[in-house]
C-alpha cells in the first residue's frame, strides 16, 4: 500500500505527538450521570475537561454493570465503569443531605452533565430555570430518555427499548425467508449504542454552547432526548418513506433496501470467520476479474463491456441488486471459502481497487500496527493491580491538540477530599465577551445561532463528512459546498416522487421517483442549509478561486482519500500560508497517517473493520448481522462535527488553527472500549448475544412477535417489580409460581423458556397495545418501529418536532431531520442561516463569487464558459 504524502511543514511526527492540550483544556464538568450520559462525559474528558463525577455513598450504579475483572463483581472491578469513566474524578456526595456542597462546586463549574431526569433539581431545590438563573455562565447539559414533556415523557427506557423505538432494530436483522417472511426478530446492535448516539450529540451541543458563551458570556441549557437522537440515526429509511412512501427490508450485514435480495455481501472463510466485499458494479467487475483469474477462480465472470460506465459508484443502499450482481457475490464467496481468515488476500484486493475487509473482533484492532501508530489505543496503568490495561483513547489526530488519555477510572470517592478542599474556581469566560450585537437570527426560532460568522469551504461529501458540516450549518455556519460534475456528491438516493409533494400527500402506496440529481431526498437531508458551488480545482483558475476562498473561510472540510487535495495543490501547507489560523479537517476510512495509506472504505466496510459488524447478531455459529445502514457514516459525522467545534473553541481562546486527521473506522473503535478491556483484562474475545442483556442482567429481555406482519415489541425487565408487573399485565399469574422464573437468576438460567412464554402472550396482541399496557405498569417496553411508525404514528417525536420543513429551490418543501440537541438560547435550525434546503448543483456560484470574492456577473459567466465552474 502507498503511504500518503504530507505537507512539508506538517509531517507524521507532528501529527502523532500526544503532548498537546485538549481542545477544551481547563474547563470543569460536574457529572451526575449513569449509563445514559457517562459516554458524553468520557468525550468531554478526552477533549481536556476536568470531569468530576458525583457518586452516592454506595457508588454509581454503573459500577455494577459487567463485564468484571476476573468475572468477580465489585465496585472497583467493573470494566464497563473503567471504560466510560477513565480520566474522571470521583467525589462521594449525598446530594439529598448535602445540596449546598454541590452548589458550591457548581459555582466554579463550566458544564453540568446531568442524566438524573429532574432528581438533581429536586435535591437542590431549584428547577431548571432557577438553576440557570443562579449560575448564568453554566452550560447545563441534560440527557433524558424521551424529553422533558410530551405523551411519552414518563416512559421507561433502556438501550434495547431506545434501539427498538428509534427504528434501529427494524433496520438491523437477518434476511427474510424465500417467502419474504421474517422468521427471526430484528436484532439490536450490541452494545449500548443508544447512549453512544445520544452522547455524541449531547457533547456536540455542549461545545456549540461553549462557543456561544465565549462570545456572549452567557451559559444555557442543552438537552437531548435519547429517543429523538436514536430515531434520527438510521440512514435511509426515513427519507425513503418521506419522499416516496417506500418501506425498506432489513438484510443481513448490509443496507436495508427497497427490494430484498438473497446475497449477503459477507463471505465465510473455511475456518469459520467472515469478510465483507462491498460494491459489485462495472468498476468492481473490472478490478475483480484479474484478481480472481490470478488464482484460477474467476469462474464464468468476464470483464465489463467497453461501453460500461466505470465512473459509477455503488452508493450503499441506493442501488438495486440483480442476478448478475448476485452471481458476482456468489463467485467471490466461493473464493473466500478457499482461504483461512489469516491468509485471505484482502489487502491485495484493496490494492486492486476492491472494497474488501475482514470482519474483525474488537481486540484485533488493539493489536494492529496501524492503530498503534495512530495512538488510537493507550495502555493505562492501574496501580491497584500492578499492570496496565489497553483502552481505545483517541478519535482523531491533530497537529496542535491531543486526546487526553488521563488516569484509570477513579476508585469510589478517591478525589472527594482534594476536590472539596480545592481552591475556589471561576468559569472560563472572557472578561469582556463580544456580545450578540448584529447576530443573525434563525428563521425558525428568531434567536441567534451559536456559530455566528463561521465560514466553511466545504469539500465534504457522502454522509460521514457532509453529515458533519450539516451540524455546523444548522448551528449558523455558512457552508459553501463544493462539487464538480466529473465526481459529484451522492445525489441519487431517496428521490422526490413524480408529481412532487402533492403526489406524496395523496399517496397510499409507494411512488416512482424522479431522475433529476437536484431532487434527491438523501442529499437534501444531509446538505440542508448549505450553499452550492461547482468548481473545477484541477483548472488553474479554479485552484486560485479555491485559494481565495480559503482566505475568507475559517474551515476547510473534506472527506476524500488521503492526499487528494494536496496533489491538486491545496494541501494544508498551502492553506496555512494563505490563512495561518485555518482549521483543516479530513476524514478517510482509515485516516491519513498510519500504515494502511489509501485503503478504501465505505460505511459497511468501516463497520466490518472497526468491529461493529461482528458485534451484532445471534450467538455463533449464526452469521453476524451487523448494521442495516452505514452506522459509522453517522458516527463519523458526529465526530467530525465535534472535532470542528472543539477546534473552533480552541482557536477562539488561543488564535491557533489546526489540521485534524479523522478516521471513520476510529469512530467505531472508540465505541468498543469495554469489549477491548474484557480481552485485555480477562483474555476473552467478543462473542455475540442477540437481544439479551448479559452485562446489566435482565430477563425477559428481547424482541417478541406481535399480531400483524413483521410486528415486534421489545421488553426489558431489570427488577423484580418490573417482572411482577409484566406477569400481572399479561394475566399470567402462573409465571410467578413457576420455579424456573422465581428470581432474576432463575429467569436468566431459563431464558429460552421465558422467551417462549412471553412470545406466546404477545403473539395475539398488537405491539402498540403491549407497549402501552406495560409502560403504564412501569415496565420498559417499546414497539420495534419502522419508518412509517416514526413518521406517522409516534406522538413523542411529533411533540419534539423532530422533523423540520425546508424548501429547496428545485426539490420543493420537504421535512428533514432537525438537530436533536436543544439549545435554549442559541437553538439550531436545519435550514441554516440561509433558510433553505440543500443546494442544486452549482446553484450559488454567482452569489459566492460576487459576494465573497468581489467578482462581477460577467466574470462568473466567463468562468462558466472556460469550464472553471
mmCIF file of C-alpha atoms in Angstrom, residues 457-809:
data_model
loop_
_atom_site.group_PDB
_atom_site.id
_atom_site.type_symbol
_atom_site.label_atom_id
_atom_site.label_comp_id
_atom_site.label_asym_id
_atom_site.label_seq_id
_atom_site.Cartn_x
_atom_site.Cartn_y
_atom_site.Cartn_z
ATOM 1 C CA UNK A 457 -15.069 25.793 2.400
ATOM 2 C CA UNK A 458 -16.883 22.500 2.274
ATOM 3 C CA UNK A 459 -15.481 19.714 0.092
ATOM 4 C CA UNK A 460 -17.196 17.155 2.352
ATOM 5 C CA UNK A 461 -19.333 14.513 0.674
ATOM 6 C CA UNK A 462 -21.134 11.254 1.389
ATOM 7 C CA UNK A 463 -22.634 11.151 4.880
ATOM 8 C CA UNK A 464 -19.550 10.690 7.068
ATOM 9 C CA UNK A 465 -18.108 14.118 6.241
ATOM 10 C CA UNK A 466 -21.038 16.020 4.672
ATOM 11 C CA UNK A 467 -23.130 14.968 7.656
ATOM 12 C CA UNK A 468 -20.566 16.639 9.907
ATOM 13 C CA UNK A 469 -20.695 20.038 8.212
ATOM 14 C CA UNK A 470 -24.500 19.639 8.213
ATOM 15 C CA UNK A 471 -24.395 20.088 12.006
ATOM 16 C CA UNK A 472 -22.322 23.255 11.750
ATOM 17 C CA UNK A 473 -24.580 24.748 9.055
ATOM 18 C CA UNK A 474 -27.601 24.127 11.286
ATOM 19 C CA UNK A 475 -25.741 25.968 14.059
ATOM 20 C CA UNK A 476 -25.295 29.019 11.859
ATOM 21 C CA UNK A 477 -22.057 28.430 9.952
ATOM 22 C CA UNK A 478 -22.035 29.482 6.297
ATOM 23 C CA UNK A 479 -21.153 26.330 4.357
ATOM 24 C CA UNK A 480 -20.050 26.608 0.739
ATOM 25 C CA UNK A 481 -20.429 23.074 -0.599
ATOM 26 C CA UNK A 482 -18.009 22.462 -3.481
ATOM 27 C CA UNK A 483 -18.719 19.835 -6.151
ATOM 28 C CA UNK A 484 -17.546 19.160 -9.678
ATOM 29 C CA UNK A 485 -19.575 17.368 -12.335
ATOM 30 C CA UNK A 486 -16.900 14.735 -13.021
ATOM 31 C CA UNK A 487 -17.125 13.497 -9.431
ATOM 32 C CA UNK A 488 -20.255 14.916 -7.750
ATOM 33 C CA UNK A 489 -21.595 14.006 -4.333
ATOM 34 C CA UNK A 490 -24.124 11.203 -3.994
ATOM 35 C CA UNK A 491 -27.356 12.827 -5.112
ATOM 36 C CA UNK A 492 -29.363 9.892 -6.483
ATOM 37 C CA UNK A 493 -30.965 8.359 -3.395
ATOM 38 C CA UNK A 494 -34.472 8.607 -1.894
ATOM 39 C CA UNK A 495 -35.556 10.679 -4.870
ATOM 40 C CA UNK A 496 -38.503 13.049 -4.869
ATOM 41 C CA UNK A 497 -41.643 11.424 -6.289
ATOM 42 C CA UNK A 498 -43.021 12.048 -9.714
ATOM 43 C CA UNK A 499 -45.708 14.640 -9.023
ATOM 44 C CA UNK A 500 -43.840 16.235 -6.125
ATOM 45 C CA UNK A 501 -45.187 16.949 -2.666
ATOM 46 C CA UNK A 502 -48.791 16.991 -3.811
ATOM 47 C CA UNK A 503 -48.495 13.406 -5.078
ATOM 48 C CA UNK A 504 -46.818 12.315 -1.849
ATOM 49 C CA UNK A 505 -49.507 13.886 0.331
ATOM 50 C CA UNK A 506 -52.176 11.907 -1.531
ATOM 51 C CA UNK A 507 -50.236 8.642 -1.754
ATOM 52 C CA UNK A 508 -51.455 5.388 -0.214
ATOM 53 C CA UNK A 509 -48.617 3.270 -1.596
ATOM 54 C CA UNK A 510 -45.062 3.582 -2.952
ATOM 55 C CA UNK A 511 -44.456 6.199 -5.650
ATOM 56 C CA UNK A 512 -41.960 6.258 -8.536
ATOM 57 C CA UNK A 513 -39.073 8.680 -8.213
ATOM 58 C CA UNK A 514 -37.670 11.321 -10.493
ATOM 59 C CA UNK A 515 -34.187 11.056 -12.004
ATOM 60 C CA UNK A 516 -33.145 14.683 -11.506
ATOM 61 C CA UNK A 517 -29.961 14.758 -9.323
ATOM 62 C CA UNK A 518 -31.079 18.077 -7.795
ATOM 63 C CA UNK A 519 -34.104 16.318 -6.275
ATOM 64 C CA UNK A 520 -32.582 13.636 -4.056
ATOM 65 C CA UNK A 521 -34.121 13.297 -0.608
ATOM 66 C CA UNK A 522 -30.974 11.870 0.978
ATOM 67 C CA UNK A 523 -28.859 14.697 -0.389
ATOM 68 C CA UNK A 524 -31.427 17.202 0.842
ATOM 69 C CA UNK A 525 -31.376 15.666 4.323
ATOM 70 C CA UNK A 526 -27.601 15.809 4.750
ATOM 71 C CA UNK A 527 -26.902 19.128 2.982
ATOM 72 C CA UNK A 528 -29.760 21.408 4.016
ATOM 73 C CA UNK A 529 -28.684 24.937 4.926
ATOM 74 C CA UNK A 530 -25.606 24.938 2.653
ATOM 75 C CA UNK A 531 -24.794 26.944 -0.474
ATOM 76 C CA UNK A 532 -23.710 25.020 -3.590
ATOM 77 C CA UNK A 533 -20.617 25.829 -5.663
ATOM 78 C CA UNK A 534 -19.414 23.937 -8.737
ATOM 79 C CA UNK A 535 -15.659 24.386 -9.014
ATOM 80 C CA UNK A 536 -13.019 22.580 -11.062
ATOM 81 C CA UNK A 537 -9.918 22.937 -8.907
ATOM 82 C CA UNK A 538 -7.913 20.945 -11.468
ATOM 83 C CA UNK A 539 -8.129 24.074 -13.620
ATOM 84 C CA UNK A 540 -5.546 26.739 -12.634
ATOM 85 C CA UNK A 541 -8.249 29.379 -12.298
ATOM 86 C CA UNK A 542 -10.368 27.003 -10.235
ATOM 87 C CA UNK A 543 -7.442 26.325 -7.911
ATOM 88 C CA UNK A 544 -6.891 30.064 -7.494
ATOM 89 C CA UNK A 545 -10.567 30.562 -6.637
ATOM 90 C CA UNK A 546 -10.280 27.816 -4.015
ATOM 91 C CA UNK A 547 -7.249 29.561 -2.527
ATOM 92 C CA UNK A 548 -9.124 32.861 -2.481
ATOM 93 C CA UNK A 549 -11.984 31.160 -0.649
ATOM 94 C CA UNK A 550 -9.542 29.699 1.899
ATOM 95 C CA UNK A 551 -8.535 33.280 2.683
ATOM 96 C CA UNK A 552 -12.095 34.225 3.706
ATOM 97 C CA UNK A 553 -13.067 30.926 5.375
ATOM 98 C CA UNK A 554 -12.429 29.593 8.862
ATOM 99 C CA UNK A 555 -12.592 25.898 7.991
ATOM 100 C CA UNK A 556 -11.666 23.696 5.042
ATOM 101 C CA UNK A 557 -13.530 20.388 5.307
ATOM 102 C CA UNK A 558 -13.150 17.315 3.119
ATOM 103 C CA UNK A 559 -13.677 13.572 3.074
ATOM 104 C CA UNK A 560 -11.566 12.397 0.121
ATOM 105 C CA UNK A 561 -8.963 9.666 0.072
ATOM 106 C CA UNK A 562 -5.763 10.851 1.778
ATOM 107 C CA UNK A 563 -3.644 13.230 -0.263
ATOM 108 C CA UNK A 564 -6.231 14.227 -2.896
ATOM 109 C CA UNK A 565 -6.314 17.954 -2.098
ATOM 110 C CA UNK A 566 -2.560 18.054 -1.667
ATOM 111 C CA UNK A 567 -1.953 16.531 -5.106
ATOM 112 C CA UNK A 568 -4.289 19.181 -6.528
ATOM 113 C CA UNK A 569 -2.183 21.932 -4.943
ATOM 114 C CA UNK A 570 -4.363 22.641 -1.917
ATOM 115 C CA UNK A 571 -2.630 20.816 0.907
ATOM 116 C CA UNK A 572 -2.519 22.059 4.480
ATOM 117 C CA UNK A 573 0.897 23.657 3.931
ATOM 118 C CA UNK A 574 -0.640 25.797 1.176
ATOM 119 C CA UNK A 575 -3.761 26.596 3.195
ATOM 120 C CA UNK A 576 -1.998 27.861 6.271
ATOM 121 C CA UNK A 577 0.315 30.091 4.254
ATOM 122 C CA UNK A 578 -2.850 31.733 2.944
ATOM 123 C CA UNK A 579 -4.572 31.804 6.343
ATOM 124 C CA UNK A 580 -2.370 30.828 9.317
ATOM 125 C CA UNK A 581 -5.302 30.086 11.656
ATOM 126 C CA UNK A 582 -7.198 27.879 9.198
ATOM 127 C CA UNK A 583 -8.856 24.756 10.586
ATOM 128 C CA UNK A 584 -8.475 21.888 8.113
ATOM 129 C CA UNK A 585 -10.281 18.607 8.648
ATOM 130 C CA UNK A 586 -10.014 15.497 6.535
ATOM 131 C CA UNK A 587 -11.737 12.193 7.174
ATOM 132 C CA UNK A 588 -10.835 8.966 5.435
ATOM 133 C CA UNK A 589 -11.813 5.432 6.325
ATOM 134 C CA UNK A 590 -8.504 4.630 7.999
ATOM 135 C CA UNK A 591 -7.170 8.155 8.439
ATOM 136 C CA UNK A 592 -4.363 9.818 6.509
ATOM 137 C CA UNK A 593 -1.458 8.810 8.772
ATOM 138 C CA UNK A 594 -0.582 5.214 9.570
ATOM 139 C CA UNK A 595 0.323 2.070 7.696
ATOM 140 C CA UNK A 596 -2.792 1.466 5.565
ATOM 141 C CA UNK A 597 -2.387 4.507 3.337
ATOM 142 C CA UNK A 598 -5.252 4.812 0.875
ATOM 143 C CA UNK A 599 -7.216 1.759 1.982
ATOM 144 C CA UNK A 600 -10.751 2.174 0.668
ATOM 145 C CA UNK A 601 -13.820 2.078 2.862
ATOM 146 C CA UNK A 602 -17.473 2.974 2.892
ATOM 147 C CA UNK A 603 -19.731 2.717 5.941
ATOM 148 C CA UNK A 604 -20.257 -1.086 5.893
ATOM 149 C CA UNK A 605 -16.554 -1.738 5.261
ATOM 150 C CA UNK A 606 -15.515 0.587 8.078
ATOM 151 C CA UNK A 607 -18.011 -1.151 10.390
ATOM 152 C CA UNK A 608 -16.568 -4.537 9.459
ATOM 153 C CA UNK A 609 -13.053 -3.380 10.223
ATOM 154 C CA UNK A 610 -13.987 -1.374 13.313
ATOM 155 C CA UNK A 611 -15.791 -4.278 14.997
ATOM 156 C CA UNK A 612 -19.423 -3.162 14.648
ATOM 157 C CA UNK A 613 -20.404 -5.800 12.071
ATOM 158 C CA UNK A 614 -19.261 -8.733 14.196
ATOM 159 C CA UNK A 615 -20.691 -7.276 17.386
ATOM 160 C CA UNK A 616 -24.340 -7.698 16.438
ATOM 161 C CA UNK A 617 -26.303 -10.828 15.730
ATOM 162 C CA UNK A 618 -27.315 -14.114 17.255
ATOM 163 C CA UNK A 619 -24.629 -16.116 19.082
ATOM 164 C CA UNK A 620 -22.173 -18.034 16.939
ATOM 165 C CA UNK A 621 -22.368 -20.108 14.795
ATOM 166 C CA UNK A 622 -25.016 -17.727 13.436
ATOM 167 C CA UNK A 623 -23.825 -15.151 10.936
ATOM 168 C CA UNK A 624 -23.007 -11.687 12.216
ATOM 169 C CA UNK A 625 -25.907 -9.407 11.360
ATOM 170 C CA UNK A 626 -24.128 -6.071 11.516
ATOM 171 C CA UNK A 627 -25.976 -2.856 10.802
ATOM 172 C CA UNK A 628 -28.616 -2.261 8.147
ATOM 173 C CA UNK A 629 -27.167 1.127 7.284
ATOM 174 C CA UNK A 630 -23.858 2.988 7.388
ATOM 175 C CA UNK A 631 -23.757 3.459 11.153
ATOM 176 C CA UNK A 632 -20.163 4.639 11.041
ATOM 177 C CA UNK A 633 -21.131 7.271 8.483
ATOM 178 C CA UNK A 634 -23.314 8.848 11.158
ATOM 179 C CA UNK A 635 -20.825 8.214 13.962
ATOM 180 C CA UNK A 636 -18.101 9.605 11.733
ATOM 181 C CA UNK A 637 -20.276 12.653 11.044
ATOM 182 C CA UNK A 638 -20.904 13.222 14.758
ATOM 183 C CA UNK A 639 -17.184 13.011 15.484
ATOM 184 C CA UNK A 640 -16.392 15.260 12.507
ATOM 185 C CA UNK A 641 -18.719 17.922 13.882
ATOM 186 C CA UNK A 642 -17.343 17.540 17.409
ATOM 187 C CA UNK A 643 -13.760 17.896 16.158
ATOM 188 C CA UNK A 644 -14.593 21.066 14.232
ATOM 189 C CA UNK A 645 -16.447 22.621 17.147
ATOM 190 C CA UNK A 646 -13.616 21.758 19.516
ATOM 191 C CA UNK A 647 -11.100 23.269 17.095
ATOM 192 C CA UNK A 648 -13.188 26.449 16.798
ATOM 193 C CA UNK A 649 -13.361 26.757 20.576
ATOM 194 C CA UNK A 650 -9.594 26.199 20.851
ATOM 195 C CA UNK A 651 -8.979 28.875 18.199
ATOM 196 C CA UNK A 652 -11.273 31.341 19.975
ATOM 197 C CA UNK A 653 -9.121 31.002 23.086
ATOM 198 C CA UNK A 654 -5.642 30.682 21.556
ATOM 199 C CA UNK A 655 -5.753 32.019 17.995
ATOM 200 C CA UNK A 656 -4.430 28.671 16.716
ATOM 201 C CA UNK A 657 -5.878 26.745 13.816
ATOM 202 C CA UNK A 658 -5.074 23.067 13.297
ATOM 203 C CA UNK A 659 -5.099 20.097 10.955
ATOM 204 C CA UNK A 660 -7.456 17.307 12.026
ATOM 205 C CA UNK A 661 -6.886 13.821 10.626
ATOM 206 C CA UNK A 662 -10.086 11.904 11.392
ATOM 207 C CA UNK A 663 -10.828 8.260 10.658
ATOM 208 C CA UNK A 664 -14.264 6.769 10.117
ATOM 209 C CA UNK A 665 -13.011 3.445 11.443
ATOM 210 C CA UNK A 666 -11.628 5.073 14.587
ATOM 211 C CA UNK A 667 -15.069 6.478 15.349
ATOM 212 C CA UNK A 668 -16.223 2.858 15.632
ATOM 213 C CA UNK A 669 -13.203 1.554 17.501
ATOM 214 C CA UNK A 670 -13.744 4.171 20.217
ATOM 215 C CA UNK A 671 -17.111 2.521 20.960
ATOM 216 C CA UNK A 672 -15.562 -0.878 21.733
ATOM 217 C CA UNK A 673 -13.705 0.036 24.918
ATOM 218 C CA UNK A 674 -15.434 -2.341 27.358
ATOM 219 C CA UNK A 675 -15.016 -5.234 24.940
ATOM 220 C CA UNK A 676 -11.329 -4.469 24.404
ATOM 221 C CA UNK A 677 -10.879 -4.239 28.182
ATOM 222 C CA UNK A 678 -12.535 -7.652 28.556
ATOM 223 C CA UNK A 679 -9.881 -9.031 26.205
ATOM 224 C CA UNK A 680 -7.050 -7.060 27.828
ATOM 225 C CA UNK A 681 -8.070 -7.949 31.391
ATOM 226 C CA UNK A 682 -9.683 -11.360 31.011
ATOM 227 C CA UNK A 683 -8.215 -12.663 27.754
ATOM 228 C CA UNK A 684 -11.740 -13.045 26.340
ATOM 229 C CA UNK A 685 -12.610 -12.327 22.727
ATOM 230 C CA UNK A 686 -16.006 -10.827 21.957
ATOM 231 C CA UNK A 687 -18.972 -13.142 21.357
ATOM 232 C CA UNK A 688 -22.434 -12.065 20.218
ATOM 233 C CA UNK A 689 -25.523 -12.387 22.404
ATOM 234 C CA UNK A 690 -28.516 -11.464 20.227
ATOM 235 C CA UNK A 691 -31.115 -9.336 22.001
ATOM 236 C CA UNK A 692 -30.255 -10.454 25.527
ATOM 237 C CA UNK A 693 -28.526 -8.470 28.269
ATOM 238 C CA UNK A 694 -25.559 -10.249 29.801
ATOM 239 C CA UNK A 695 -23.882 -7.234 31.404
ATOM 240 C CA UNK A 696 -26.821 -5.491 33.069
ATOM 241 C CA UNK A 697 -28.878 -8.573 33.923
ATOM 242 C CA UNK A 698 -32.459 -8.531 32.685
ATOM 243 C CA UNK A 699 -34.964 -11.261 31.846
ATOM 244 C CA UNK A 700 -37.053 -11.226 29.818
ATOM 245 C CA UNK A 701 -35.013 -9.044 27.506
ATOM 246 C CA UNK A 702 -35.722 -9.300 23.800
ATOM 247 C CA UNK A 703 -37.997 -8.643 20.841
ATOM 248 C CA UNK A 704 -41.266 -10.594 20.705
ATOM 249 C CA UNK A 705 -43.549 -11.181 17.739
ATOM 250 C CA UNK A 706 -46.926 -9.454 17.790
ATOM 251 C CA UNK A 707 -50.058 -9.547 15.655
ATOM 252 C CA UNK A 708 -49.538 -8.446 12.069
ATOM 253 C CA UNK A 709 -46.803 -8.936 9.518
ATOM 254 C CA UNK A 710 -43.323 -8.237 10.886
ATOM 255 C CA UNK A 711 -44.571 -6.534 14.037
ATOM 256 C CA UNK A 712 -42.469 -6.838 17.178
ATOM 257 C CA UNK A 713 -42.242 -5.361 20.659
ATOM 258 C CA UNK A 714 -39.120 -5.047 22.820
ATOM 259 C CA UNK A 715 -39.464 -5.803 26.542
ATOM 260 C CA UNK A 716 -36.802 -5.436 29.247
ATOM 261 C CA UNK A 717 -37.309 -6.415 32.910
ATOM 262 C CA UNK A 718 -34.398 -5.483 35.158
ATOM 263 C CA UNK A 719 -36.135 -5.628 38.551
ATOM 264 C CA UNK A 720 -38.499 -7.883 40.434
ATOM 265 C CA UNK A 721 -41.128 -5.144 40.386
ATOM 266 C CA UNK A 722 -40.948 -4.941 36.582
ATOM 267 C CA UNK A 723 -41.185 -8.726 36.274
ATOM 268 C CA UNK A 724 -44.191 -8.947 38.534
ATOM 269 C CA UNK A 725 -45.892 -6.081 36.687
ATOM 270 C CA UNK A 726 -45.315 -7.885 33.390
ATOM 271 C CA UNK A 727 -46.930 -11.043 34.732
ATOM 272 C CA UNK A 728 -49.930 -9.056 36.003
ATOM 273 C CA UNK A 729 -50.432 -7.190 32.734
ATOM 274 C CA UNK A 730 -50.156 -10.468 30.818
ATOM 275 C CA UNK A 731 -52.673 -12.119 33.146
ATOM 276 C CA UNK A 732 -50.165 -14.902 33.749
ATOM 277 C CA UNK A 733 -50.136 -15.479 37.495
ATOM 278 C CA UNK A 734 -48.672 -18.927 36.831
ATOM 279 C CA UNK A 735 -45.423 -17.255 35.723
ATOM 280 C CA UNK A 736 -44.973 -16.000 39.275
ATOM 281 C CA UNK A 737 -45.484 -19.523 40.633
ATOM 282 C CA UNK A 738 -43.098 -21.143 38.154
ATOM 283 C CA UNK A 739 -39.867 -22.059 39.964
ATOM 284 C CA UNK A 740 -37.897 -21.516 36.761
ATOM 285 C CA UNK A 741 -38.823 -17.846 36.954
ATOM 286 C CA UNK A 742 -38.753 -17.319 40.733
ATOM 287 C CA UNK A 743 -35.754 -14.950 40.803
ATOM 288 C CA UNK A 744 -33.812 -12.957 38.248
ATOM 289 C CA UNK A 745 -31.044 -15.551 38.444
ATOM 290 C CA UNK A 746 -33.605 -18.270 37.702
ATOM 291 C CA UNK A 747 -35.047 -16.342 34.793
ATOM 292 C CA UNK A 748 -31.599 -15.778 33.366
ATOM 293 C CA UNK A 749 -30.933 -19.507 33.580
ATOM 294 C CA UNK A 750 -34.183 -20.320 31.732
ATOM 295 C CA UNK A 751 -34.357 -17.561 29.138
ATOM 296 C CA UNK A 752 -35.403 -19.842 26.288
ATOM 297 C CA UNK A 753 -38.486 -20.994 28.182
ATOM 298 C CA UNK A 754 -39.189 -17.468 29.396
ATOM 299 C CA UNK A 755 -38.958 -16.030 25.881
ATOM 300 C CA UNK A 756 -41.333 -18.706 24.603
ATOM 301 C CA UNK A 757 -43.876 -17.861 27.306
ATOM 302 C CA UNK A 758 -43.705 -14.116 26.726
ATOM 303 C CA UNK A 759 -43.803 -14.576 22.953
ATOM 304 C CA UNK A 760 -46.919 -16.727 23.211
ATOM 305 C CA UNK A 761 -48.648 -13.891 25.080
ATOM 306 C CA UNK A 762 -47.561 -11.075 22.719
ATOM 307 C CA UNK A 763 -48.351 -13.026 19.533
ATOM 308 C CA UNK A 764 -52.076 -12.312 19.731
ATOM 309 C CA UNK A 765 -51.770 -8.614 20.556
ATOM 310 C CA UNK A 766 -50.694 -5.517 18.695
ATOM 311 C CA UNK A 767 -47.249 -4.212 19.506
ATOM 312 C CA UNK A 768 -48.725 -0.819 20.380
ATOM 313 C CA UNK A 769 -51.170 -2.323 22.889
ATOM 314 C CA UNK A 770 -48.419 -4.341 24.563
ATOM 315 C CA UNK A 771 -46.137 -1.309 24.841
ATOM 316 C CA UNK A 772 -48.857 0.947 26.238
ATOM 317 C CA UNK A 773 -50.069 -1.573 28.802
ATOM 318 C CA UNK A 774 -46.560 -2.376 30.009
ATOM 319 C CA UNK A 775 -45.344 1.216 30.151
ATOM 320 C CA UNK A 776 -48.446 2.180 32.123
ATOM 321 C CA UNK A 777 -47.480 -0.555 34.589
ATOM 322 C CA UNK A 778 -43.858 0.660 34.845
ATOM 323 C CA UNK A 779 -42.257 -1.941 32.559
ATOM 324 C CA UNK A 780 -39.743 -0.812 29.910
ATOM 325 C CA UNK A 781 -41.262 -1.737 26.550
ATOM 326 C CA UNK A 782 -41.296 -0.307 23.049
ATOM 327 C CA UNK A 783 -42.579 -1.116 19.604
ATOM 328 C CA UNK A 784 -39.857 -2.033 17.118
ATOM 329 C CA UNK A 785 -40.766 0.964 14.999
ATOM 330 C CA UNK A 786 -40.246 1.246 11.274
ATOM 331 C CA UNK A 787 -40.142 4.460 9.249
ATOM 332 C CA UNK A 788 -43.926 4.678 8.948
ATOM 333 C CA UNK A 789 -44.310 4.322 12.716
ATOM 334 C CA UNK A 790 -41.846 7.100 13.458
ATOM 335 C CA UNK A 791 -43.061 9.492 10.771
ATOM 336 C CA UNK A 792 -46.814 8.970 11.002
ATOM 337 C CA UNK A 793 -47.652 7.466 14.382
ATOM 338 C CA UNK A 794 -45.090 8.426 17.036
ATOM 339 C CA UNK A 795 -46.662 11.150 19.221
ATOM 340 C CA UNK A 796 -43.474 11.850 21.160
ATOM 341 C CA UNK A 797 -41.367 12.557 18.087
ATOM 342 C CA UNK A 798 -44.127 14.804 16.814
ATOM 343 C CA UNK A 799 -44.151 16.611 20.143
ATOM 344 C CA UNK A 800 -40.367 17.042 19.981
ATOM 345 C CA UNK A 801 -40.637 18.496 16.445
ATOM 346 C CA UNK A 802 -38.042 16.048 15.250
ATOM 347 C CA UNK A 803 -38.502 16.920 11.547
ATOM 348 C CA UNK A 804 -38.391 20.417 10.079
ATOM 349 C CA UNK A 805 -39.780 21.506 6.701
ATOM 350 C CA UNK A 806 -37.207 23.201 4.471
ATOM 351 C CA UNK A 807 -37.585 24.424 0.909
ATOM 352 C CA UNK A 808 -35.071 23.646 -1.805
ATOM 353 C CA UNK A 809 -35.081 25.680 -4.989
#
